[in-house]
Amino acid sequence: DSGVTQTPKHLITATGQRVTLRCSPRSGDLSVYWYQQSLDQGLQFLIQYYNGEERAKGNILERFSAQQFPDLHSELNLSSLELGDSALYFCASSLGGAANYGYTFGSGTRLTVV
Amino acid sequence: AQTVTQSQPEMSVQEAETVTLSCTYDTSESDYYLFWYKQPPSRQMILVIRQEAYKQQNATENRFSVNFQKAAKSFSLKISDSQLGDAAMYFCAYRSTPWGGGADGLTFGKGTHLIIQP
């Protein structure tokens, strides 16, 4: 157990739908990062939150959004889902916004869009 | 933008032998961090080793060591005494330092699938 908790582990939904993925960071970590892992795009950084505020954006689609709550858990919202959004979505956390160390990853949420 | 290239989609090694996984990267920054992550079939991303660009000494973690060549922008991973449990996808990753002005997330290579032959 890495200390980063992601729920649900698996999610199957239809095209056009909206889903929410949840992440609880490791105790004491203030930063949360979201990554997408797909067969064609590989591992891509989506977005980072630090202590409740958006810190950095990567290759996140406009249909996707995220937020970090006062208790530091984060949610990634994916809307108007397309088949190509099927992927493994990872959450990672680190102590600070300027992480000098490798991040701690959760076990991921496997999203299947049918 | 930074890019990370892993030119070996798949590597195979006999158990107890040594294997080296290649990684090159492209950046205009002078200070940054480099990582190797392991992803076994469980899909969990596990940090293997980390290197700060300003440190000339190559990082070592038990059987894992790196060969960091900053001028050549090369960051290879050497696994000694390979074990069956080392079988996994290995990803090389790059991260800017906060004062480098780059994105705060990790940039990953496409990965190398490492097979351990018993």
GROMACS .gro file of N, CA and C in nm, chain A:
model
  342
    1ASP      N    1   0.085  -0.119   0.000
    1ASP     CA    2   0.000   0.000   0.000
    1ASP      C    3   0.090   0.125   0.000
    2SER      N    4   0.073   0.207  -0.106
    2SER     CA    5   0.159   0.323  -0.121
    2SER      C    6   0.118   0.438  -0.030
    3GLY      N    7  -0.006   0.436   0.018
    3GLY     CA    8  -0.057   0.546   0.098
    3GLY      C    9  -0.144   0.640   0.017
    4VAL      N   10  -0.141   0.627  -0.114
    4VAL     CA   11  -0.228   0.707  -0.201
    4VAL      C   12  -0.346   0.618  -0.241
    5THR      N   13  -0.466   0.663  -0.212
    5THR     CA   14  -0.585   0.581  -0.235
    5THR      C   15  -0.667   0.638  -0.351
    6GLN      N   16  -0.695   0.551  -0.446
    6GLN     CA   17  -0.778   0.591  -0.560
    6GLN      C   18  -0.902   0.505  -0.565
    7THR      N   19  -1.014   0.570  -0.587
    7THR     CA   20  -1.140   0.498  -0.603
    7THR      C   21  -1.218   0.558  -0.720
    8PRO      N   22  -1.295   0.476  -0.792
    8PRO     CA   23  -1.296   0.331  -0.783
    8PRO      C   24  -1.177   0.270  -0.854
    9LYS      N   25  -1.155   0.142  -0.842
    9LYS     CA   26  -1.045   0.076  -0.912
    9LYS      C   27  -1.080   0.053  -1.058
   10HIS      N   28  -1.206   0.024  -1.083
   10HIS     CA   29  -1.252   0.001  -1.220
   10HIS      C   30  -1.382   0.077  -1.241
   11LEU      N   31  -1.400   0.125  -1.364
   11LEU     CA   32  -1.519   0.200  -1.399
   11LEU      C   33  -1.551   0.173  -1.545
   12ILE      N   34  -1.674   0.132  -1.569
   12ILE     CA   35  -1.719   0.111  -1.708
   12ILE      C   36  -1.838   0.203  -1.730
   13THR      N   37  -1.833   0.281  -1.836
   13THR     CA   38  -1.941   0.375  -1.861
   13THR      C   39  -1.958   0.392  -2.012
   14ALA      N   40  -2.066   0.458  -2.049
   14ALA     CA   41  -2.098   0.474  -2.191
   14ALA      C   42  -2.047   0.608  -2.244
   15THR      N   43  -2.033   0.614  -2.375
   15THR     CA   44  -1.992   0.740  -2.437
   15THR      C   45  -2.093   0.849  -2.403
   16GLY      N   46  -2.042   0.970  -2.386
   16GLY     CA   47  -2.127   1.084  -2.356
   16GLY      C   48  -2.153   1.105  -2.208
   17GLN      N   49  -2.115   1.008  -2.128
   17GLN     CA   50  -2.141   1.017  -1.985
   17GLN      C   51  -2.032   1.097  -1.913
   18ARG      N   52  -2.056   1.119  -1.783
   18ARG     CA   53  -1.963   1.193  -1.698
   18ARG      C   54  -1.928   1.106  -1.578
   19VAL      N   55  -1.799   1.105  -1.542
   19VAL     CA   56  -1.756   1.026  -1.427
   19VAL      C   57  -1.665   1.111  -1.339
   20THR      N   58  -1.654   1.069  -1.214
   20THR     CA   59  -1.565   1.135  -1.119
   20THR      C   60  -1.472   1.032  -1.057
   21LEU      N   61  -1.343   1.060  -1.066
   21LEU     CA   62  -1.242   0.975  -1.005
   21LEU      C   63  -1.191   1.045  -0.881
   22ARG      N   64  -1.167   0.967  -0.777
   22ARG     CA   65  -1.129   1.026  -0.650
   22ARG      C   66  -0.991   0.979  -0.607
   23CYS      N   67  -0.920   1.070  -0.540
   23CYS     CA   68  -0.785   1.041  -0.493
   23CYS      C   69  -0.765   1.100  -0.354
   24SER      N   70  -0.716   1.018  -0.262
   24SER     CA   71  -0.674   1.066  -0.131
   24SER      C   72  -0.522   1.056  -0.124
   25PRO      N   73  -0.454   1.168  -0.105
   25PRO     CA   74  -0.307   1.164  -0.106
   25PRO      C   75  -0.251   1.098   0.019
   26ARG      N   76  -0.124   1.067   0.013
   26ARG     CA   77  -0.054   1.013   0.129
   26ARG      C   78  -0.058   1.116   0.242
   27SER      N   79  -0.069   1.069   0.364
   27SER     CA   80  -0.078   1.157   0.479
   27SER      C   81   0.040   1.255   0.482
   28GLY      N   82   0.008   1.384   0.492
   28GLY     CA   83   0.112   1.487   0.496
   28GLY      C   84   0.146   1.548   0.362
   29ASP      N   85   0.107   1.484   0.254
   29ASP     CA   86   0.137   1.537   0.120
   29ASP      C   87   0.036   1.645   0.082
   30LEU      N   88   0.086   1.755   0.028
   30LEU     CA   89  -0.001   1.867  -0.006
   30LEU      C   90  -0.033   1.873  -0.156
   31SER      N   91   0.052   1.810  -0.235
   31SER     CA   92   0.033   1.815  -0.381
   31SER      C   93  -0.029   1.687  -0.433
   32VAL      N   94  -0.118   1.705  -0.530
   32VAL     CA   95  -0.178   1.591  -0.598
   32VAL      C   96  -0.160   1.612  -0.748
   33TYR      N   97  -0.120   1.507  -0.815
   33TYR     CA   98  -0.100   1.510  -0.960
   33TYR      C   99  -0.188   1.403  -1.023
   34TRP      N  100  -0.242   1.433  -1.139
   34TRP     CA  101  -0.319   1.335  -1.215
   34TRP      C  102  -0.246   1.303  -1.345
   35TYR      N  103  -0.242   1.173  -1.375
   35TYR     CA  104  -0.180   1.125  -1.498
   35TYR      C  105  -0.276   1.030  -1.569
   36GLN      N  106  -0.263   1.029  -1.702
   36GLN     CA  107  -0.341   0.936  -1.784
   36GLN      C  108  -0.243   0.841  -1.854
   37GLN      N  109  -0.272   0.712  -1.849
   37GLN     CA  110  -0.189   0.613  -1.920
   37GLN      C  111  -0.277   0.539  -2.020
   38SER      N  112  -0.248   0.561  -2.147
   38SER     CA  113  -0.322   0.493  -2.253
   38SER      C  114  -0.223   0.427  -2.347
   39LEU      N  115  -0.272   0.333  -2.426
   39LEU     CA  116  -0.184   0.257  -2.515
   39LEU      C  117  -0.119   0.347  -2.619
   40ASP      N  118  -0.196   0.440  -2.674
   40ASP     CA  119  -0.140   0.522  -2.782
   40ASP      C  120  -0.065   0.645  -2.733
   41GLN      N  121  -0.106   0.703  -2.621
   41GLN     CA  122  -0.042   0.826  -2.573
   41GLN      C  123   0.063   0.802  -2.465
   42GLY      N  124   0.066   0.682  -2.410
   42GLY     CA  125   0.159   0.655  -2.301
   42GLY      C  126   0.113   0.724  -2.173
   43LEU      N  127   0.210   0.758  -2.089
   43LEU     CA  128   0.181   0.825  -1.962
   43LEU      C  129   0.188   0.975  -1.981
   44GLN      N  130   0.078   1.043  -1.952
   44GLN     CA  131   0.075   1.188  -1.970
   44GLN      C  132   0.033   1.258  -1.842
   45PHE      N  133   0.102   1.367  -1.811
   45PHE     CA  134   0.065   1.450  -1.699
   45PHE      C  135  -0.057   1.533  -1.737
   46LEU      N  136  -0.156   1.533  -1.650
   46LEU     CA  137  -0.278   1.609  -1.676
   46LEU      C  138  -0.280   1.741  -1.600
   47ILE      N  139  -0.270   1.732  -1.466
   47ILE     CA  140  -0.287   1.853  -1.386
   47ILE      C  141  -0.232   1.829  -1.246
   48GLN      N  142  -0.194   1.939  -1.180
   48GLN     CA  143  -0.144   1.934  -1.044
   48GLN      C  144  -0.218   2.034  -0.957
   49TYR      N  145  -0.248   1.994  -0.834
   49TYR     CA  146  -0.302   2.083  -0.733
   49TYR      C  147  -0.209   2.083  -0.613
   50TYR      N  148  -0.195   2.201  -0.554
   50TYR     CA  149  -0.114   2.214  -0.435
   50TYR      C  150  -0.196   2.287  -0.329
   51ASN      N  151  -0.221   2.220  -0.221
   51ASN     CA  152  -0.292   2.278  -0.107
   51ASN      C  153  -0.421   2.348  -0.150
   52GLY      N  154  -0.493   2.285  -0.238
   52GLY     CA  155  -0.623   2.335  -0.279
   52GLY      C  156  -0.626   2.420  -0.404
   53GLU      N  157  -0.509   2.457  -0.455
   53GLU     CA  158  -0.508   2.545  -0.572
   53GLU      C  159  -0.439   2.478  -0.690
   54GLU      N  160  -0.488   2.509  -0.809
   54GLU     CA  161  -0.426   2.456  -0.929
   54GLU      C  162  -0.287   2.512  -0.943
   55ARG      N  163  -0.190   2.422  -0.967
   55ARG     CA  164  -0.049   2.462  -0.972
   55ARG      C  165   0.011   2.452  -1.112
   56ALA      N  166  -0.026   2.350  -1.183
   56ALA     CA  167   0.029   2.331  -1.317
   56ALA      C  168  -0.067   2.247  -1.401
   57LYS      N  169  -0.066   2.277  -1.530
   57LYS     CA  170  -0.150   2.203  -1.624
   57LYS      C  171  -0.064   2.137  -1.728
   58GLY      N  172  -0.101   2.015  -1.762
   58GLY     CA  173  -0.034   1.944  -1.869
   58GLY      C  174  -0.128   1.927  -1.985
   59ASN      N  175  -0.136   1.805  -2.038
   59ASN     CA  176  -0.219   1.779  -2.156
   59ASN      C  177  -0.363   1.744  -2.118
   60ILE      N  178  -0.426   1.829  -2.043
   60ILE     CA  179  -0.562   1.800  -1.998
   60ILE      C  180  -0.663   1.858  -2.096
   61LEU      N  181  -0.759   1.776  -2.135
   61LEU     CA  182  -0.863   1.820  -2.227
   61LEU      C  183  -0.959   1.915  -2.156
   62GLU      N  184  -1.026   1.998  -2.235
   62GLU     CA  185  -1.123   2.092  -2.177
   62GLU      C  186  -1.243   2.018  -2.117
   63ARG      N  187  -1.267   1.898  -2.163
   63ARG     CA  188  -1.378   1.817  -2.110
   63ARG      C  189  -1.344   1.761  -1.971
   64PHE      N  190  -1.220   1.774  -1.933
   64PHE     CA  191  -1.176   1.721  -1.804
   64PHE      C  192  -1.152   1.838  -1.709
   65SER      N  193  -1.180   1.816  -1.583
   65SER     CA  194  -1.151   1.917  -1.482
   65SER      C  195  -1.116   1.847  -1.352
   66ALA      N  196  -1.055   1.919  -1.264
   66ALA     CA  197  -1.017   1.861  -1.136
   66ALA      C  198  -1.028   1.966  -1.027
   67GLN      N  199  -1.029   1.919  -0.904
   67GLN     CA  200  -1.023   2.010  -0.792
   67GLN      C  201  -0.963   1.937  -0.672
   68GLN      N  202  -0.914   2.016  -0.578
   68GLN     CA  203  -0.861   1.961  -0.454
   68GLN      C  204  -0.935   2.028  -0.340
   69PHE      N  205  -0.983   1.948  -0.248
   69PHE     CA  206  -1.070   1.996  -0.141
   69PHE      C  207  -0.988   2.031  -0.016
   70PRO      N  208  -1.051   2.100   0.080
   70PRO     CA  209  -0.977   2.138   0.202
   70PRO      C  210  -0.913   2.022   0.275
   71ASP      N  211  -0.972   1.902   0.266
   71ASP     CA  212  -0.908   1.788   0.333
   71ASP      C  213  -0.799   1.726   0.245
   72LEU      N  214  -0.768   1.790   0.135
   72LEU     CA  215  -0.661   1.759   0.039
   72LEU      C  216  -0.692   1.644  -0.057
   73HIS      N  217  -0.808   1.580  -0.043
   73HIS     CA  218  -0.839   1.481  -0.144
   73HIS      C  219  -0.872   1.554  -0.274
   74SER      N  220  -0.860   1.483  -0.384
   74SER     CA  221  -0.880   1.545  -0.514
   74SER      C  222  -0.977   1.461  -0.596
   75GLU      N  223  -1.046   1.527  -0.685
   75GLU     CA  224  -1.136   1.460  -0.777
   75GLU      C  225  -1.105   1.504  -0.920
   76LEU      N  226  -1.107   1.407  -1.009
   76LEU     CA  227  -1.089   1.434  -1.152
   76LEU      C  228  -1.222   1.404  -1.219
   77ASN      N  229  -1.279   1.505  -1.282
   77ASN     CA  230  -1.407   1.492  -1.349
   77ASN      C  231  -1.386   1.483  -1.500
   78LEU      N  232  -1.443   1.377  -1.558
   78LEU     CA  233  -1.431   1.354  -1.701
   78LEU      C  234  -1.572   1.357  -1.759
   79SER      N  235  -1.597   1.445  -1.855
   79SER     CA  236  -1.731   1.458  -1.909
   79SER      C  237  -1.732   1.434  -2.060
   80SER      N  238  -1.853   1.417  -2.113
   80SER     CA  239  -1.873   1.390  -2.257
   80SER      C  240  -1.774   1.285  -2.304
   81LEU      N  241  -1.773   1.174  -2.232
   81LEU     CA  242  -1.671   1.073  -2.254
   81LEU      C  243  -1.675   1.014  -2.394
   82GLU      N  244  -1.554   0.990  -2.445
   82GLU     CA  245  -1.537   0.929  -2.577
   82GLU      C  246  -1.462   0.797  -2.560
   83LEU      N  247  -1.469   0.714  -2.662
   83LEU     CA  248  -1.401   0.584  -2.656
   83LEU      C  249  -1.252   0.601  -2.626
   84GLY      N  250  -1.196   0.707  -2.682
   84GLY     CA  251  -1.052   0.732  -2.665
   84GLY      C  252  -1.012   0.775  -2.525
   85ASP      N  253  -1.109   0.799  -2.439
   85ASP     CA  254  -1.077   0.835  -2.301
   85ASP      C  255  -1.052   0.712  -2.216
   86SER      N  256  -1.076   0.595  -2.272
   86SER     CA  257  -1.048   0.471  -2.200
   86SER      C  258  -0.899   0.465  -2.169
   87ALA      N  259  -0.868   0.452  -2.042
   87ALA     CA  260  -0.727   0.458  -2.000
   87ALA      C  261  -0.720   0.423  -1.852
   88LEU      N  262  -0.595   0.415  -1.806
   88LEU     CA  263  -0.569   0.402  -1.663
   88LEU      C  264  -0.534   0.542  -1.612
   89TYR      N  265  -0.606   0.588  -1.512
   89TYR     CA  266  -0.583   0.721  -1.458
   89TYR      C  267  -0.517   0.708  -1.321
   90PHE      N  268  -0.398   0.768  -1.312
   90PHE     CA  269  -0.321   0.762  -1.189
   90PHE      C  270  -0.329   0.895  -1.116
   91CYS      N  271  -0.330   0.884  -0.986
   91CYS     CA  272  -0.310   0.998  -0.899
   91CYS      C  273  -0.176   0.977  -0.829
   92ALA      N  274  -0.102   1.084  -0.810
   92ALA     CA  275   0.023   1.077  -0.735
   92ALA      C  276   0.025   1.193  -0.637
   93SER      N  277   0.099   1.177  -0.529
   93SER     CA  278   0.110   1.288  -0.435
   93SER      C  279   0.255   1.310  -0.396
   94SER      N  280   0.282   1.429  -0.349
   94SER     CA  281   0.415   1.461  -0.300
   94SER      C  282   0.401   1.563  -0.186
   95LEU      N  283   0.510   1.579  -0.112
   95LEU     CA  284   0.504   1.664   0.006
   95LEU      C  285   0.477   1.809  -0.031
   96GLY      N  286   0.552   1.858  -0.129
   96GLY     CA  287   0.540   2.000  -0.162
   96GLY      C  288   0.505   2.020  -0.306
   97GLY      N  289   0.484   2.142  -0.343
   97GLY     CA  290   0.460   2.174  -0.483
   97GLY      C  291   0.586   2.160  -0.564
   98ALA      N  292   0.698   2.188  -0.502
   98ALA     CA  293   0.826   2.176  -0.570
   98ALA      C  294   0.888   2.044  -0.526
   99ALA      N  295   0.837   1.938  -0.581
   99ALA     CA  296   0.878   1.805  -0.534
   99ALA      C  297   1.019   1.774  -0.578
  100ASN      N  298   1.106   1.753  -0.483
  100ASN     CA  299   1.242   1.714  -0.515
  100ASN      C  300   1.259   1.564  -0.521
  101TYR      N  301   1.152   1.495  -0.495
  101TYR     CA  302   1.158   1.350  -0.491
  101TYR      C  303   1.057   1.291  -0.586
  102GLY      N  304   1.070   1.170  -0.615
  102GLY     CA  305   0.971   1.101  -0.696
  102GLY      C  306   0.838   1.100  -0.623
  103TYR      N  307   0.735   1.098  -0.699
  103TYR     CA  308   0.603   1.102  -0.642
  103TYR      C  309   0.560   0.964  -0.597
  104THR      N  310   0.463   0.960  -0.507
  104THR     CA  311   0.402   0.834  -0.466
  104THR      C  312   0.273   0.818  -0.545
  105PHE      N  313   0.266   0.709  -0.619
  105PHE     CA  314   0.150   0.685  -0.704
  105PHE      C  315   0.047   0.597  -0.636
  106GLY      N  316  -0.079   0.622  -0.668
  106GLY     CA  317  -0.185   0.530  -0.631
  106GLY      C  318  -0.187   0.414  -0.729
  107SER      N  319  -0.279   0.322  -0.709
  107SER     CA  320  -0.286   0.202  -0.793
  107SER      C  321  -0.370   0.223  -0.918
  108GLY      N  322  -0.428   0.344  -0.932
  108GLY     CA  323  -0.496   0.378  -1.056
  108GLY      C  324  -0.643   0.342  -1.060
  109THR      N  325  -0.714   0.411  -1.148
  109THR     CA  326  -0.853   0.378  -1.181
  109THR      C  327  -0.856   0.340  -1.329
  110ARG      N  328  -0.903   0.220  -1.356
  110ARG     CA  329  -0.915   0.175  -1.494
  110ARG      C  330  -1.051   0.218  -1.547
  111LEU      N  331  -1.051   0.311  -1.644
  111LEU     CA  332  -1.175   0.359  -1.704
  111LEU      C  333  -1.194   0.296  -1.840
  112THR      N  334  -1.310   0.235  -1.858
  112THR     CA  335  -1.346   0.179  -1.988
  112THR      C  336  -1.471   0.248  -2.038
  113VAL      N  337  -1.461   0.309  -2.154
  113VAL     CA  338  -1.575   0.377  -2.215
  113VAL      C  339  -1.626   0.290  -2.329
  114VAL      N  340  -1.754   0.254  -2.323
  114VAL     CA  341  -1.809   0.163  -2.426
  114VAL      C  342  -1.918   0.232  -2.507
   0.00000   0.00000   0.00000
